[in-house]
Amino acid sequence: MLKVGLTGGIGSGKSAVAARLAERGAVVIDADRIAREVVEPGTPALSEIVAEFGEAVLTPEGKLDRPRLGDIVFADADRLAALNAIVHPRVGRRSQELMAAADPDAVVVYDVPLLVENGLVGMYDVVVVVDVPARTQVERLAATRGMSEEQARARIDAQATREERRAAADVVVNNSGTVADLDTRVAELWADLERRAVRD
Ligand SMILES: CC(C)(COP(=O)(O)OP(=O)(O)OC[C@H]1O[C@@H](n2cnc3c(N)ncnc32)[C@H](O)[C@@H]1O)[C@@H](O)C(=O)NCCC(=O)NCCS
Ligand SMILES: Nc1ncnc2c1ncn2[C@@H]1O[C@H](COP(=O)(O)OP(=O)(O)OP(=O)(O)O)[C@@H](O)[C@H]1O
């Protein structure tokens, strides 16, 4: 098994890269998706979040009101740390379970935004960083998720810097160009990962 940690800042294009790697045969484990699953209604994590942040972070249907909680935690580092302490250990455990269950011959890609922030670099054979300037992150988050510049900047500021991420990278995928350019970059990346998988 080749274990690949795939990371990048919010809106950098990690999921776009992960989807293209999955098409080529990689097993992709998506930390954002697991982070959603562990806070579904009825979970202990959701109860802990309500105890910490109050009923105001629930929708009338009893689900987590994600935009509301996002506005709270990305404006206050202490509150974000409190949320992370509830969610991250559960995401870590679940992702390890999925990794352990994957085909031993697979290229397994863990798509995780906070790989550098959470000190996970040493757990992977290869660390791939999807890299764009902050301005591009802001533009794409506005275009695709309707985020204001302020909301986008608050999230970017809660993450590692571009330099910190690049310093941790074995491979940097530049996603400043078009989607067609990204297809080419991912074809090169896949060839590189396959070479590494054979060597391992
Ligand atoms: C605050 C929440 C409710 C906002 O939900 P929302 O649906 O708006 O965003 P979503 O979860 O899709 O995340 C989008 C992106 O935001 C960034 N982000 C999310 N959580 C964090 C965090 N704790 N610190 C820094 N950036 C984060 C990532 O780049 C992520 O890809 C949610 O992000 C959350 O529960 N975060 C804590 C768990 C976490 O760290 N998840 C990231 C993967 S483990
Ligand atoms: N080269 C590109 N040109 C234009 N748009 C792009 C490009 N690459 C990705 N996008 C778009 O930008 C948005 C953000 O990309 P994506 O969701 O893959 O980022 P991400 O890094 O996974 O973000 P998050 O951290 O929020 O999960 C998506 O809507 C995606 O389709």
Short mmCIF file of C-alpha atoms and ligand atoms in Angstrom, two decimals:
data_model
loop_
_atom_site.label_atom_id
_atom_site.label_comp_id
_atom_site.label_asym_id
_atom_site.label_seq_id
_atom_site.Cartn_x
_atom_site.Cartn_y
_atom_site.Cartn_z
CA MET A 1 0.00 0.00 0.00
CA LEU A 2 1.22 3.46 -0.87
CA LYS A 3 -0.18 5.96 1.64
CA VAL A 4 -0.61 9.41 0.15
CA GLY A 5 -1.56 12.46 2.23
CA LEU A 6 -3.29 15.00 -0.03
CA THR A 7 -3.68 18.48 1.36
CA GLY A 8 -4.07 22.13 0.45
CA GLY A 9 -5.80 25.25 1.69
CA ILE A 10 -9.55 25.69 1.52
CA GLY A 11 -10.71 25.95 -2.09
CA SER A 12 -7.29 25.00 -3.48
CA GLY A 13 -8.69 22.06 -5.42
CA LYS A 14 -7.94 19.05 -3.19
CA SER A 15 -11.27 17.41 -3.90
CA ALA A 16 -10.83 18.05 -7.62
CA VAL A 17 -7.46 16.27 -7.48
CA ALA A 18 -8.85 13.45 -5.32
CA ALA A 19 -11.74 12.83 -7.74
CA ARG A 20 -9.31 12.54 -10.67
CA LEU A 21 -7.06 10.15 -8.70
CA ALA A 22 -10.11 8.02 -7.81
CA GLU A 23 -10.96 7.77 -11.53
CA ARG A 24 -7.50 6.33 -12.11
CA GLY A 25 -7.91 3.72 -9.39
CA ALA A 26 -6.83 5.29 -6.11
CA VAL A 27 -8.80 4.54 -2.95
CA VAL A 28 -9.75 7.97 -1.58
CA ILE A 29 -10.57 8.63 2.07
CA ASP A 30 -12.16 12.06 2.53
CA ALA A 31 -11.63 13.72 5.93
CA ASP A 32 -14.27 16.43 5.30
CA ARG A 33 -16.85 13.73 4.61
CA ILE A 34 -15.90 11.76 7.74
CA ALA A 35 -16.08 15.02 9.74
CA ARG A 36 -19.69 15.35 8.54
CA GLU A 37 -20.57 11.73 9.36
CA VAL A 38 -19.29 11.86 12.95
CA VAL A 39 -21.61 14.81 13.79
CA GLU A 40 -24.81 13.41 12.31
CA PRO A 41 -27.95 13.56 14.50
CA GLY A 42 -27.79 11.07 17.37
CA THR A 43 -23.98 10.96 17.57
CA PRO A 44 -22.04 11.61 20.81
CA ALA A 45 -20.01 14.26 18.97
CA LEU A 46 -23.13 16.26 18.14
CA SER A 47 -24.20 16.15 21.82
CA GLU A 48 -20.76 17.45 22.82
CA ILE A 49 -21.00 20.26 20.28
CA VAL A 50 -24.41 21.30 21.63
CA ALA A 51 -23.03 21.20 25.20
CA GLU A 52 -20.17 23.47 24.10
CA PHE A 53 -21.92 25.85 21.68
CA GLY A 54 -25.61 25.67 22.68
CA GLU A 55 -28.80 24.70 20.85
CA ALA A 56 -28.39 27.70 18.54
CA VAL A 57 -26.00 25.65 16.38
CA LEU A 58 -28.80 23.19 15.51
CA THR A 59 -31.29 23.59 12.67
CA PRO A 60 -35.02 23.19 13.45
CA GLU A 61 -34.63 19.55 12.24
CA GLY A 62 -31.90 18.91 14.82
CA LYS A 63 -29.00 18.81 12.38
CA LEU A 64 -25.79 20.77 12.79
CA ASP A 65 -26.24 24.28 11.37
CA ARG A 66 -22.87 24.28 9.62
CA PRO A 67 -22.82 27.86 8.26
CA ARG A 68 -23.75 29.17 11.71
CA LEU A 69 -21.08 27.14 13.52
CA GLY A 70 -18.57 28.12 10.83
CA ASP A 71 -19.22 31.81 11.44
CA ILE A 72 -18.63 31.28 15.19
CA VAL A 73 -15.46 29.19 15.06
CA PHE A 74 -13.66 30.93 12.20
CA ALA A 75 -13.98 34.23 14.09
CA ASP A 76 -12.47 32.90 17.33
CA ALA A 77 -9.40 30.62 17.61
CA ASP A 78 -10.36 29.31 21.08
CA ARG A 79 -13.79 28.24 19.93
CA LEU A 80 -12.30 26.60 16.84
CA ALA A 81 -9.89 24.69 19.12
CA ALA A 82 -12.86 23.51 21.21
CA LEU A 83 -14.64 22.23 18.08
CA ASN A 84 -11.47 20.57 16.79
CA ALA A 85 -11.01 18.77 20.15
CA ILE A 86 -14.46 17.21 19.71
CA VAL A 87 -14.26 16.32 16.00
CA HIS A 88 -10.61 15.58 15.17
CA PRO A 89 -10.00 12.49 17.37
CA ARG A 90 -13.09 10.88 15.86
CA VAL A 91 -12.02 11.72 12.30
CA GLY A 92 -8.56 10.33 13.08
CA ARG A 93 -9.94 7.03 14.39
CA ARG A 94 -12.39 6.55 11.52
CA SER A 95 -9.83 7.38 8.83
CA GLN A 96 -7.38 4.86 10.37
CA GLU A 97 -10.10 2.19 10.29
CA LEU A 98 -10.81 2.88 6.61
CA MET A 99 -7.11 2.89 5.81
CA ALA A 100 -6.62 -0.47 7.57
CA ALA A 101 -9.53 -1.96 5.61
CA ALA A 102 -8.21 -0.87 2.18
CA ASP A 103 -6.70 -3.28 -0.36
CA PRO A 104 -3.02 -3.80 0.61
CA ASP A 105 -1.99 -3.22 -3.04
CA ALA A 106 -3.90 0.06 -3.38
CA VAL A 107 -2.68 3.61 -3.67
CA VAL A 108 -4.64 5.10 -0.75
CA VAL A 109 -5.16 8.85 -0.80
CA TYR A 110 -6.17 10.59 2.42
CA ASP A 111 -7.77 13.90 1.37
CA VAL A 112 -7.36 16.07 4.46
CA PRO A 113 -7.28 19.87 4.73
CA LEU A 114 -5.40 19.97 8.06
CA LEU A 115 -2.57 17.51 7.44
CA VAL A 116 0.18 20.01 8.25
CA GLU A 117 -1.74 21.76 11.07
CA ASN A 118 -2.40 18.45 12.85
CA GLY A 119 1.16 17.10 12.51
CA LEU A 120 0.19 14.16 10.30
CA VAL A 121 3.01 14.49 7.76
CA GLY A 122 5.02 11.52 9.13
CA MET A 123 2.11 9.13 8.67
CA TYR A 124 2.33 9.15 4.85
CA ASP A 125 4.74 7.77 2.28
CA VAL A 126 4.09 10.80 0.07
CA VAL A 127 2.68 14.23 0.95
CA VAL A 128 1.00 15.99 -1.99
CA VAL A 129 0.15 19.68 -1.64
CA VAL A 130 -2.32 21.37 -3.99
CA ASP A 131 -1.03 24.90 -4.31
CA VAL A 132 -2.69 28.17 -5.37
CA PRO A 133 -2.22 31.79 -4.25
CA ALA A 134 -4.62 33.03 -1.54
CA ARG A 135 -6.21 35.39 -4.06
CA THR A 136 -7.24 32.40 -6.18
CA GLN A 137 -8.69 30.65 -3.11
CA VAL A 138 -10.79 33.74 -2.35
CA GLU A 139 -11.97 34.03 -5.98
CA ARG A 140 -12.91 30.35 -6.28
CA LEU A 141 -14.68 30.29 -2.90
CA ALA A 142 -16.72 33.33 -3.97
CA ALA A 143 -17.53 31.84 -7.38
CA THR A 144 -18.35 28.29 -6.29
CA ARG A 145 -19.62 28.64 -2.69
CA GLY A 146 -20.86 32.23 -2.60
CA MET A 147 -18.43 33.08 0.20
CA SER A 148 -17.67 36.71 0.99
CA GLU A 149 -14.03 37.79 0.94
CA GLU A 150 -14.20 38.15 4.75
CA GLN A 151 -15.53 34.59 5.23
CA ALA A 152 -12.91 33.19 2.89
CA ARG A 153 -10.05 35.10 4.57
CA ALA A 154 -11.20 33.96 8.06
CA ARG A 155 -10.95 30.33 6.94
CA ILE A 156 -7.61 30.83 5.18
CA ASP A 157 -6.23 32.52 8.32
CA ALA A 158 -7.30 29.52 10.45
CA GLN A 159 -5.06 27.24 8.35
CA ALA A 160 -1.33 26.76 7.74
CA THR A 161 0.30 29.26 5.41
CA ARG A 162 1.11 28.42 1.81
CA GLU A 163 4.82 28.33 2.74
CA GLU A 164 4.26 25.96 5.71
CA ARG A 165 2.35 23.59 3.49
CA ARG A 166 4.88 23.69 0.67
CA ALA A 167 7.70 23.01 3.15
CA ALA A 168 5.95 19.75 4.10
CA ALA A 169 5.36 18.62 0.50
CA ASP A 170 7.05 15.80 -1.37
CA VAL A 171 5.07 16.81 -4.47
CA VAL A 172 3.44 20.18 -5.20
CA VAL A 173 0.51 20.28 -7.65
CA ASN A 174 0.06 23.76 -9.06
CA ASN A 175 -3.66 24.45 -9.57
CA SER A 176 -3.41 28.09 -10.67
CA GLY A 177 -4.36 27.26 -14.24
CA THR A 178 -7.50 25.92 -15.89
CA VAL A 179 -9.33 22.69 -15.09
CA ALA A 180 -7.77 21.22 -18.26
CA ASP A 181 -4.32 22.14 -16.89
CA LEU A 182 -5.25 20.31 -13.68
CA ASP A 183 -6.09 17.18 -15.69
CA THR A 184 -2.55 17.23 -17.07
CA ARG A 185 -1.00 17.83 -13.62
CA VAL A 186 -2.97 14.90 -12.15
CA ALA A 187 -1.93 12.59 -15.01
CA GLU A 188 1.70 13.41 -14.12
CA LEU A 189 0.99 12.96 -10.42
CA TRP A 190 -0.60 9.54 -11.00
CA ALA A 191 2.40 8.37 -13.04
CA ASP A 192 4.67 9.50 -10.20
CA LEU A 193 2.55 7.72 -7.55
CA GLU A 194 2.50 4.51 -9.57
CA ARG A 195 6.30 4.59 -9.82
CA ARG A 196 6.56 5.09 -6.07
CA ALA A 197 4.05 2.28 -5.40
CA VAL A 198 6.17 -0.19 -7.42
CA ARG A 199 9.36 0.86 -5.61
CA ASP A 200 7.78 0.58 -2.15
C1 LIG B 1 -17.06 24.55 11.05
C2 LIG B 1 -17.83 23.60 10.14
C3 LIG B 1 -19.13 23.12 10.82
C4 LIG B 1 -18.21 24.39 8.85
O1 LIG B 1 -18.85 23.51 7.97
P1 LIG B 1 -18.89 23.79 6.37
O2 LIG B 1 -19.89 22.81 5.83
O3 LIG B 1 -19.12 25.24 6.14
O4 LIG B 1 -17.44 23.48 5.84
P2 LIG B 1 -16.75 22.05 5.50
O5 LIG B 1 -16.83 21.15 6.67
O6 LIG B 1 -17.26 21.56 4.19
O7 LIG B 1 -15.22 22.45 5.39
C5 LIG B 1 -14.78 23.21 4.26
C6 LIG B 1 -13.35 23.55 4.43
O8 LIG B 1 -13.16 24.42 5.55
C7 LIG B 1 -11.87 24.20 6.09
N1 LIG B 1 -12.00 23.80 7.51
C8 LIG B 1 -12.95 23.01 8.07
N2 LIG B 1 -12.72 22.82 9.37
C9 LIG B 1 -11.58 23.50 9.64
C10 LIG B 1 -10.83 23.68 10.84
N3 LIG B 1 -11.19 23.09 11.98
N4 LIG B 1 -9.71 24.47 10.76
C11 LIG B 1 -9.33 25.04 9.59
N5 LIG B 1 -10.01 24.90 8.44
C12 LIG B 1 -11.11 24.13 8.46
C13 LIG B 1 -11.26 23.07 5.27
O9 LIG B 1 -10.47 23.60 4.23
C14 LIG B 1 -12.45 22.37 4.71
O10 LIG B 1 -12.14 21.65 3.53
C15 LIG B 1 -16.99 22.36 9.74
O11 LIG B 1 -15.96 22.74 8.86
C16 LIG B 1 -16.39 21.61 10.91
O12 LIG B 1 -17.07 20.89 11.60
N6 LIG B 1 -15.04 21.76 11.12
C17 LIG B 1 -14.36 21.05 12.19
C18 LIG B 1 -13.92 19.70 11.72
C19 LIG B 1 -12.76 19.77 10.78
O13 LIG B 1 -11.64 20.17 11.14
N7 LIG B 1 -12.97 19.34 9.52
C20 LIG B 1 -11.91 19.36 8.54
C21 LIG B 1 -11.42 18.01 8.23
S1 LIG B 1 -10.97 16.99 9.61
N1 LIG B 2 -8.20 24.93 -11.94
C1 LIG B 2 -9.42 25.31 -11.57
N2 LIG B 2 -10.05 26.34 -12.19
C2 LIG B 2 -11.28 26.75 -11.80
N3 LIG B 2 -11.98 26.21 -10.79
C3 LIG B 2 -11.42 25.19 -10.14
C4 LIG B 2 -10.11 24.68 -10.47
N4 LIG B 2 -9.82 23.66 -9.63
C5 LIG B 2 -10.88 23.54 -8.81
N5 LIG B 2 -11.83 24.45 -9.11
C6 LIG B 2 -13.13 24.65 -8.43
O1 LIG B 2 -12.85 25.36 -7.22
C7 LIG B 2 -13.70 24.89 -6.17
C8 LIG B 2 -12.83 24.41 -5.00
O2 LIG B 2 -12.20 23.21 -5.39
P1 LIG B 2 -12.26 21.93 -4.43
O3 LIG B 2 -13.62 21.76 -3.86
O4 LIG B 2 -11.65 20.80 -5.17
O5 LIG B 2 -11.27 22.48 -3.29
P2 LIG B 2 -10.86 21.85 -1.92
O6 LIG B 2 -9.43 22.12 -1.76
O7 LIG B 2 -11.31 20.43 -1.84
O8 LIG B 2 -11.68 22.76 -0.91
P3 LIG B 2 -12.10 22.51 0.63
O9 LIG B 2 -10.89 22.68 1.45
O10 LIG B 2 -13.09 23.55 0.87
O11 LIG B 2 -12.70 21.12 0.68
C9 LIG B 2 -14.55 23.77 -6.76
O12 LIG B 2 -15.82 24.26 -7.08
C10 LIG B 2 -13.78 23.35 -8.00
O13 LIG B 2 -14.63 22.86 -9.00
#
